[in-house]
Amino acid sequence: METTEQRSIVNQPTVMMPNRPAGTETDLPETHFIESNTLPITLAELSEKSIVPTFADNSLSISHQSFINSVLEAGENVFGPLTPADIRVSHQINGRVPSALHKKASELRESEKTVYFQRMGFIAHVEGLTRNINGQPVHLCIGGVRAYNEDKLFGRQSPMKFKFFVGWTVKVCTNLCLSCDGFTGNTDCMTSSDIKDKATQLFSGFEPKMEENLQLLENLGNTMISEEQFCKVIGRLRLYQALPTSIKSELELPDIILGDSLVNAAVRGYVDNPNFRKEPDTDMISLWQMLQLLNEAAKLTYLDKWLERNQNCTDFCLGLQQTIEGINTDYSWFLN
């Protein structure tokens, strides 16, 4: 049974990571597929150092490591061998064993402390599936995100919410590109088998469309917009946040969840991003560059919102391209 202290949420975590000598098998590579307030952790540390929260009726929740293993097993069955998962966590929740309830926090021994992480995300690349888009190598990857704050742990056991995805990462800056076909939002699961079955269904549906999905992203590099158009899109994104819902419905605008801070970060990247900024000798930028500027900014978001915003970035840039090519007018308001 969890104590009240174990259930408290720390908004700015200071993750309790074990001391590891350099060169050990648990050393972590520097990845950066997610930034914000997350920190890296190994699968072994999750299994050995973290407790697993329970529901109010003491029914066990699905652990982070079980979630990861289920998705990886589904990915291997569909795509083949995977690289080891890169895992990041945030929102550390501290507790203590019952025998230490009377002690001050400063008097606690390490063996008397408990910890788990409210939010966790991971990613693994598919070995041998590397392509090039506009001169940058991209890798097919799978992964998922889970946040305990979305589960009703205060009640009886109920379905838990998980998110998993398949998409392409841009190696030069480890940005994630997701289309509508490559990501699933909250999925309710009761067991690890449910997770594996639903992940397998998603991955199997994406596999036949891999090259088609890649071609859509590659076409973004062939679609250029001027600096004037870029400024107009940025201005419309800022205005979109202030529009009443009634006007958005009247104009039939698509859903955009890119806030002002994300847009501002993309604008700064337009000027100083070393990989995707506008070249100084031209006033044109490709929608591929714009997508990566938005994705780079999306890495600053909270872990549980990371996937939705990456998908939204991809959908937005693909929508702008279709508007420019006259395929549809869903995003024409942002360019007109």
Short mmCIF file of C-alpha atoms in Angstrom, two decimals:
data_model
loop_
_atom_site.label_atom_id
_atom_site.label_comp_id
_atom_site.label_asym_id
_atom_site.label_seq_id
_atom_site.Cartn_x
_atom_site.Cartn_y
_atom_site.Cartn_z
CA MET A 1 0.00 0.00 0.00
CA GLU A 2 1.39 3.38 -0.97
CA THR A 3 1.76 6.14 1.59
CA THR A 4 0.54 9.69 1.00
CA GLU A 5 4.13 10.73 0.54
CA GLN A 6 4.61 8.20 -2.23
CA ARG A 7 1.63 9.60 -4.13
CA SER A 8 2.77 13.23 -3.97
CA ILE A 9 3.82 14.75 -7.28
CA VAL A 10 7.07 16.64 -7.66
CA ASN A 11 6.75 19.22 -10.42
CA GLN A 12 10.49 19.72 -10.89
CA PRO A 13 12.13 16.36 -10.29
CA THR A 14 15.63 15.66 -9.04
CA VAL A 15 15.91 12.07 -10.20
CA MET A 16 17.68 9.72 -7.80
CA MET A 17 20.15 8.04 -10.12
CA PRO A 18 22.66 5.48 -8.83
CA ASN A 19 26.37 6.21 -9.06
CA ARG A 20 27.93 4.32 -11.97
CA PRO A 21 31.62 4.18 -12.85
CA ALA A 22 32.47 5.15 -16.40
CA GLY A 23 32.72 2.27 -18.82
CA THR A 24 30.25 -0.03 -17.11
CA GLU A 25 27.57 -1.84 -19.06
CA THR A 26 24.93 0.50 -17.65
CA ASP A 27 26.50 3.66 -19.11
CA LEU A 28 23.95 5.44 -21.25
CA PRO A 29 24.63 7.00 -24.66
CA GLU A 30 23.77 10.65 -25.07
CA THR A 31 20.49 10.60 -27.04
CA HIS A 32 18.27 13.72 -26.78
CA PHE A 33 15.20 12.29 -28.51
CA ILE A 34 13.34 14.02 -25.68
CA GLU A 35 14.63 16.91 -23.60
CA SER A 36 12.55 19.19 -21.37
CA ASN A 37 12.73 17.99 -17.76
CA THR A 38 13.50 14.33 -18.51
CA LEU A 39 16.53 12.30 -17.48
CA PRO A 40 17.90 9.01 -18.88
CA ILE A 41 17.55 5.67 -17.13
CA THR A 42 18.26 2.06 -18.07
CA LEU A 43 15.75 -0.77 -18.25
CA ALA A 44 17.69 -2.54 -15.48
CA GLU A 45 17.36 0.47 -13.19
CA LEU A 46 13.64 0.64 -13.82
CA SER A 47 13.33 -3.02 -12.89
CA GLU A 48 15.60 -2.97 -9.85
CA LYS A 49 15.30 0.50 -8.35
CA SER A 50 11.68 1.55 -8.93
CA ILE A 51 8.60 0.36 -7.10
CA VAL A 52 5.40 -0.36 -9.02
CA PRO A 53 2.32 1.68 -7.93
CA THR A 54 -0.92 -0.10 -7.12
CA PHE A 55 -4.58 0.82 -7.35
CA ALA A 56 -6.56 1.63 -4.20
CA ASP A 57 -7.71 -2.01 -4.01
CA ASN A 58 -4.01 -3.03 -4.06
CA SER A 59 -4.27 -4.43 -7.60
CA LEU A 60 -0.95 -4.09 -9.38
CA SER A 61 -0.60 -1.59 -12.22
CA ILE A 62 1.39 -2.41 -15.35
CA SER A 63 4.99 -1.42 -14.71
CA HIS A 64 7.01 0.79 -17.05
CA GLN A 65 9.37 -2.09 -17.81
CA SER A 66 6.49 -4.41 -18.73
CA PHE A 67 5.13 -1.75 -21.08
CA ILE A 68 8.53 -1.35 -22.74
CA ASN A 69 9.12 -5.09 -23.13
CA SER A 70 5.65 -5.65 -24.61
CA VAL A 71 6.09 -2.93 -27.26
CA LEU A 72 9.62 -4.07 -28.11
CA GLU A 73 8.48 -7.66 -28.52
CA ALA A 74 5.70 -6.55 -30.85
CA GLY A 75 8.16 -4.42 -32.82
CA GLU A 76 10.64 -7.26 -33.22
CA ASN A 77 7.90 -9.59 -34.43
CA VAL A 78 6.88 -7.13 -37.17
CA PHE A 79 10.08 -5.30 -38.16
CA GLY A 80 12.91 -7.54 -36.98
CA PRO A 81 15.87 -6.80 -34.69
CA LEU A 82 15.80 -3.54 -32.71
CA THR A 83 18.47 -1.48 -30.99
CA PRO A 84 18.33 -1.33 -27.17
CA ALA A 85 15.67 1.07 -25.95
CA ASP A 86 16.65 4.61 -24.94
CA ILE A 87 14.48 5.47 -21.94
CA ARG A 88 13.80 8.80 -20.26
CA VAL A 89 11.76 9.55 -17.15
CA SER A 90 10.40 12.56 -15.31
CA HIS A 91 8.33 13.54 -12.28
CA GLN A 92 10.04 11.43 -9.67
CA ILE A 93 7.79 10.41 -6.77
CA ASN A 94 9.60 9.59 -3.55
CA GLY A 95 8.49 7.42 -0.66
CA ARG A 96 9.87 5.40 2.23
CA VAL A 97 9.46 1.96 3.73
CA PRO A 98 7.06 1.63 6.71
CA SER A 99 9.89 1.10 9.20
CA ALA A 100 11.24 4.58 8.40
CA LEU A 101 8.01 6.55 8.80
CA HIS A 102 9.26 8.20 12.02
CA LYS A 103 12.57 9.45 10.55
CA LYS A 104 13.41 12.86 9.18
CA ALA A 105 14.13 13.00 5.48
CA SER A 106 17.80 13.80 6.16
CA GLU A 107 18.14 10.66 8.31
CA LEU A 108 16.87 8.18 5.71
CA ARG A 109 19.25 5.51 4.49
CA GLU A 110 19.22 4.57 0.81
CA SER A 111 17.69 1.20 1.64
CA GLU A 112 14.75 3.00 3.31
CA LYS A 113 13.88 5.14 0.29
CA THR A 114 11.47 4.18 -2.48
CA VAL A 115 10.99 5.87 -5.83
CA TYR A 116 9.00 5.60 -9.02
CA PHE A 117 8.59 7.90 -11.99
CA GLN A 118 5.22 9.27 -12.94
CA ARG A 119 6.12 9.70 -16.63
CA MET A 120 8.28 7.60 -18.93
CA GLY A 121 9.08 7.56 -22.63
CA PHE A 122 11.27 5.27 -24.72
CA ILE A 123 12.41 4.76 -28.28
CA ALA A 124 14.20 1.97 -30.19
CA HIS A 125 15.42 1.97 -33.77
CA VAL A 126 14.80 -0.81 -36.27
CA GLU A 127 18.17 -2.19 -37.32
CA GLY A 128 18.92 -1.95 -41.02
CA LEU A 129 16.05 0.43 -41.90
CA THR A 130 17.87 3.65 -42.74
CA ARG A 131 16.97 6.03 -45.54
CA ASN A 132 18.00 9.52 -46.67
CA ILE A 133 15.75 12.55 -46.93
CA ASN A 134 17.20 15.78 -48.28
CA GLY A 135 20.71 14.67 -47.39
CA GLN A 136 19.90 13.65 -43.81
CA PRO A 137 19.82 10.00 -42.67
CA VAL A 138 16.54 8.89 -41.09
CA HIS A 139 15.81 5.71 -39.15
CA LEU A 140 12.58 3.83 -38.60
CA CYS A 141 11.86 3.66 -34.89
CA ILE A 142 9.20 2.54 -32.46
CA GLY A 143 8.47 3.60 -28.91
CA GLY A 144 5.92 4.72 -26.40
CA VAL A 145 4.97 7.09 -23.61
CA ARG A 146 3.20 6.41 -20.37
CA ALA A 147 2.06 8.75 -17.55
CA TYR A 148 0.64 7.40 -14.28
CA ASN A 149 -1.22 10.67 -13.72
CA GLU A 150 -3.60 9.59 -16.53
CA ASP A 151 -4.51 6.39 -14.66
CA LYS A 152 -7.08 6.38 -11.86
CA LEU A 153 -4.87 4.82 -9.20
CA PHE A 154 -7.10 6.21 -6.43
CA GLY A 155 -9.90 3.77 -7.37
CA ARG A 156 -10.34 0.10 -8.13
CA GLN A 157 -8.33 -1.49 -10.92
CA SER A 158 -9.34 -0.07 -14.29
CA PRO A 159 -7.86 0.13 -17.81
CA MET A 160 -4.57 2.03 -17.96
CA LYS A 161 -3.59 4.48 -20.68
CA PHE A 162 -0.58 3.98 -22.94
CA LYS A 163 0.69 5.63 -26.11
CA PHE A 164 2.92 3.97 -28.70
CA PHE A 165 4.11 4.97 -32.14
CA VAL A 166 6.11 4.05 -35.20
CA GLY A 167 7.77 6.73 -37.31
CA TRP A 168 11.03 8.14 -38.64
CA THR A 169 13.75 9.92 -36.70
CA VAL A 170 16.12 12.41 -38.32
CA LYS A 171 19.57 11.42 -37.13
CA VAL A 172 21.21 14.82 -37.47
CA CYS A 173 19.13 16.25 -34.62
CA THR A 174 17.08 13.22 -33.51
CA ASN A 175 13.75 14.79 -34.42
CA LEU A 176 10.74 12.52 -34.72
CA CYS A 177 8.41 12.71 -37.74
CA LEU A 178 5.00 11.14 -37.25
CA SER A 179 2.08 10.95 -39.64
CA CYS A 180 -1.51 10.14 -38.72
CA ASP A 181 -0.93 6.50 -39.73
CA GLY A 182 2.16 6.20 -37.54
CA PHE A 183 0.87 7.11 -34.11
CA THR A 184 -1.90 6.06 -31.78
CA GLY A 185 -3.15 8.26 -28.98
CA ASN A 186 -4.26 6.98 -25.58
CA THR A 187 -4.88 3.23 -25.72
CA ASP A 188 -6.63 1.56 -22.79
CA CYS A 189 -5.07 -1.72 -21.69
CA MET A 190 -5.56 -4.03 -18.72
CA THR A 191 -2.64 -6.42 -19.27
CA SER A 192 0.74 -6.59 -20.96
CA SER A 193 -0.81 -8.90 -23.55
CA ASP A 194 -3.28 -6.15 -24.47
CA ILE A 195 -0.37 -3.77 -25.04
CA LYS A 196 1.46 -6.28 -27.24
CA ASP A 197 -1.66 -7.04 -29.31
CA LYS A 198 -2.49 -3.37 -29.94
CA ALA A 199 1.12 -2.46 -30.68
CA THR A 200 1.34 -5.36 -33.14
CA GLN A 201 -1.83 -4.13 -34.84
CA LEU A 202 -0.37 -0.61 -35.21
CA PHE A 203 3.01 -1.80 -36.48
CA SER A 204 1.48 -4.29 -38.90
CA GLY A 205 -0.72 -1.55 -40.35
CA PHE A 206 2.25 0.77 -40.80
CA GLU A 207 4.65 -1.71 -42.41
CA PRO A 208 3.06 -1.73 -45.91
CA LYS A 209 3.01 2.08 -45.90
CA MET A 210 6.62 2.66 -44.82
CA GLU A 211 7.92 3.83 -48.18
CA GLU A 212 4.77 5.82 -48.91
CA ASN A 213 5.12 7.57 -45.56
CA LEU A 214 8.78 8.28 -46.28
CA GLN A 215 7.93 9.71 -49.69
CA LEU A 216 5.47 12.14 -48.12
CA LEU A 217 8.21 13.42 -45.85
CA GLU A 218 10.73 13.61 -48.68
CA ASN A 219 8.33 15.67 -50.78
CA LEU A 220 8.41 18.33 -48.08
CA GLY A 221 12.01 19.05 -49.08
CA ASN A 222 10.87 19.87 -52.60
CA THR A 223 8.26 22.39 -51.45
CA MET A 224 9.71 25.82 -50.78
CA ILE A 225 8.12 28.84 -49.13
CA SER A 226 9.44 32.38 -49.03
CA GLU A 227 10.42 34.26 -45.90
CA GLU A 228 7.24 36.31 -46.31
CA GLN A 229 5.14 33.13 -46.36
CA PHE A 230 7.03 31.74 -43.37
CA CYS A 231 6.33 34.93 -41.40
CA LYS A 232 2.66 34.75 -42.40
CA VAL A 233 2.39 31.14 -41.21
CA ILE A 234 4.06 32.03 -37.90
CA GLY A 235 1.73 35.01 -37.44
CA ARG A 236 -1.32 32.85 -38.15
CA LEU A 237 -0.11 30.24 -35.66
CA ARG A 238 0.14 32.97 -33.02
CA LEU A 239 -3.30 34.32 -33.93
CA TYR A 240 -4.80 30.82 -33.89
CA GLN A 241 -4.12 30.51 -30.16
CA ALA A 242 -6.27 33.57 -29.43
CA LEU A 243 -9.24 32.76 -31.67
CA PRO A 244 -12.48 31.75 -29.92
CA THR A 245 -13.60 28.18 -30.53
CA SER A 246 -16.67 29.44 -32.38
CA ILE A 247 -14.54 31.23 -34.98
CA LYS A 248 -12.28 28.19 -35.41
CA SER A 249 -15.36 26.08 -36.07
CA GLU A 250 -16.81 28.66 -38.46
CA LEU A 251 -13.56 28.78 -40.44
CA GLU A 252 -13.27 24.96 -40.23
CA LEU A 253 -9.68 25.22 -39.04
CA PRO A 254 -7.77 22.01 -38.23
CA ASP A 255 -6.72 21.30 -34.65
CA ILE A 256 -3.36 22.87 -33.82
CA ILE A 257 -1.78 22.22 -30.41
CA LEU A 258 1.46 24.14 -31.00
CA GLY A 259 1.59 26.82 -28.31
CA ASP A 260 3.33 30.19 -28.38
CA SER A 261 6.51 28.93 -26.71
CA LEU A 262 6.91 26.20 -29.33
CA VAL A 263 6.30 28.66 -32.18
CA ASN A 264 8.78 31.14 -30.70
CA ALA A 265 11.43 28.42 -30.44
CA ALA A 266 10.87 27.51 -34.10
CA VAL A 267 11.35 31.16 -35.10
CA ARG A 268 14.65 31.30 -33.23
CA GLY A 269 15.67 28.10 -35.02
CA TYR A 270 14.84 29.77 -38.35
CA VAL A 271 17.67 32.19 -37.59
CA ASP A 272 20.25 30.16 -35.68
CA ASN A 273 19.53 26.40 -35.95
CA PRO A 274 22.78 24.93 -37.35
CA ASN A 275 21.01 22.19 -39.32
CA PHE A 276 17.73 23.65 -40.58
CA ARG A 277 17.95 27.45 -40.50
CA LYS A 278 17.36 29.55 -43.60
CA GLU A 279 20.47 29.86 -45.71
CA PRO A 280 21.87 33.42 -45.58
CA ASP A 281 22.04 33.78 -49.37
CA THR A 282 18.34 33.02 -49.99
CA ASP A 283 14.94 34.01 -48.64
CA MET A 284 13.47 30.54 -49.20
CA ILE A 285 13.06 27.64 -46.78
CA SER A 286 11.66 24.17 -47.42
CA LEU A 287 8.72 22.72 -45.53
CA TRP A 288 11.09 19.89 -44.50
CA GLN A 289 13.27 22.47 -42.72
CA MET A 290 10.21 24.04 -41.16
CA LEU A 291 9.01 20.63 -39.94
CA GLN A 292 12.35 19.98 -38.25
CA LEU A 293 12.34 23.43 -36.62
CA LEU A 294 8.89 22.70 -35.17
CA ASN A 295 9.94 19.19 -34.09
CA GLU A 296 13.07 20.55 -32.45
CA ALA A 297 10.90 22.96 -30.47
CA ALA A 298 8.46 20.16 -29.57
CA LYS A 299 11.26 18.37 -27.69
CA LEU A 300 10.96 21.06 -25.02
CA THR A 301 7.43 20.03 -24.12
CA TYR A 302 6.38 17.79 -21.23
CA LEU A 303 6.93 14.10 -21.81
CA ASP A 304 3.24 13.13 -21.83
CA LYS A 305 2.49 15.69 -24.61
CA TRP A 306 5.54 14.95 -26.73
CA LEU A 307 4.00 12.49 -29.19
CA GLU A 308 0.82 14.47 -29.89
CA ARG A 309 2.81 17.59 -30.68
CA ASN A 310 5.26 15.75 -32.93
CA GLN A 311 2.33 14.30 -34.85
CA ASN A 312 0.71 17.72 -35.03
CA CYS A 313 3.93 19.24 -36.43
CA THR A 314 4.04 16.63 -39.20
CA ASP A 315 0.34 16.96 -40.03
CA PHE A 316 0.65 20.75 -40.13
CA CYS A 317 3.56 20.81 -42.59
CA LEU A 318 1.98 18.11 -44.79
CA GLY A 319 -1.23 20.16 -44.78
CA LEU A 320 0.65 23.29 -45.88
CA GLN A 321 2.23 21.32 -48.73
CA GLN A 322 -1.14 20.03 -49.92
CA THR A 323 -2.52 23.57 -49.82
CA ILE A 324 0.37 24.89 -51.92
CA GLU A 325 -0.07 22.06 -54.41
CA GLY A 326 -3.84 22.66 -54.56
CA ILE A 327 -4.72 19.18 -53.28
CA ASN A 328 -6.94 20.54 -50.49
CA THR A 329 -7.64 23.83 -48.71
CA ASP A 330 -7.81 22.68 -45.09
CA TYR A 331 -4.72 24.71 -44.17
CA SER A 332 -5.17 27.59 -46.63
CA TRP A 333 -6.03 30.03 -43.79
CA PHE A 334 -2.42 29.83 -42.60
CA LEU A 335 -1.06 30.95 -45.99
CA ASN A 336 -3.70 33.37 -47.24
#
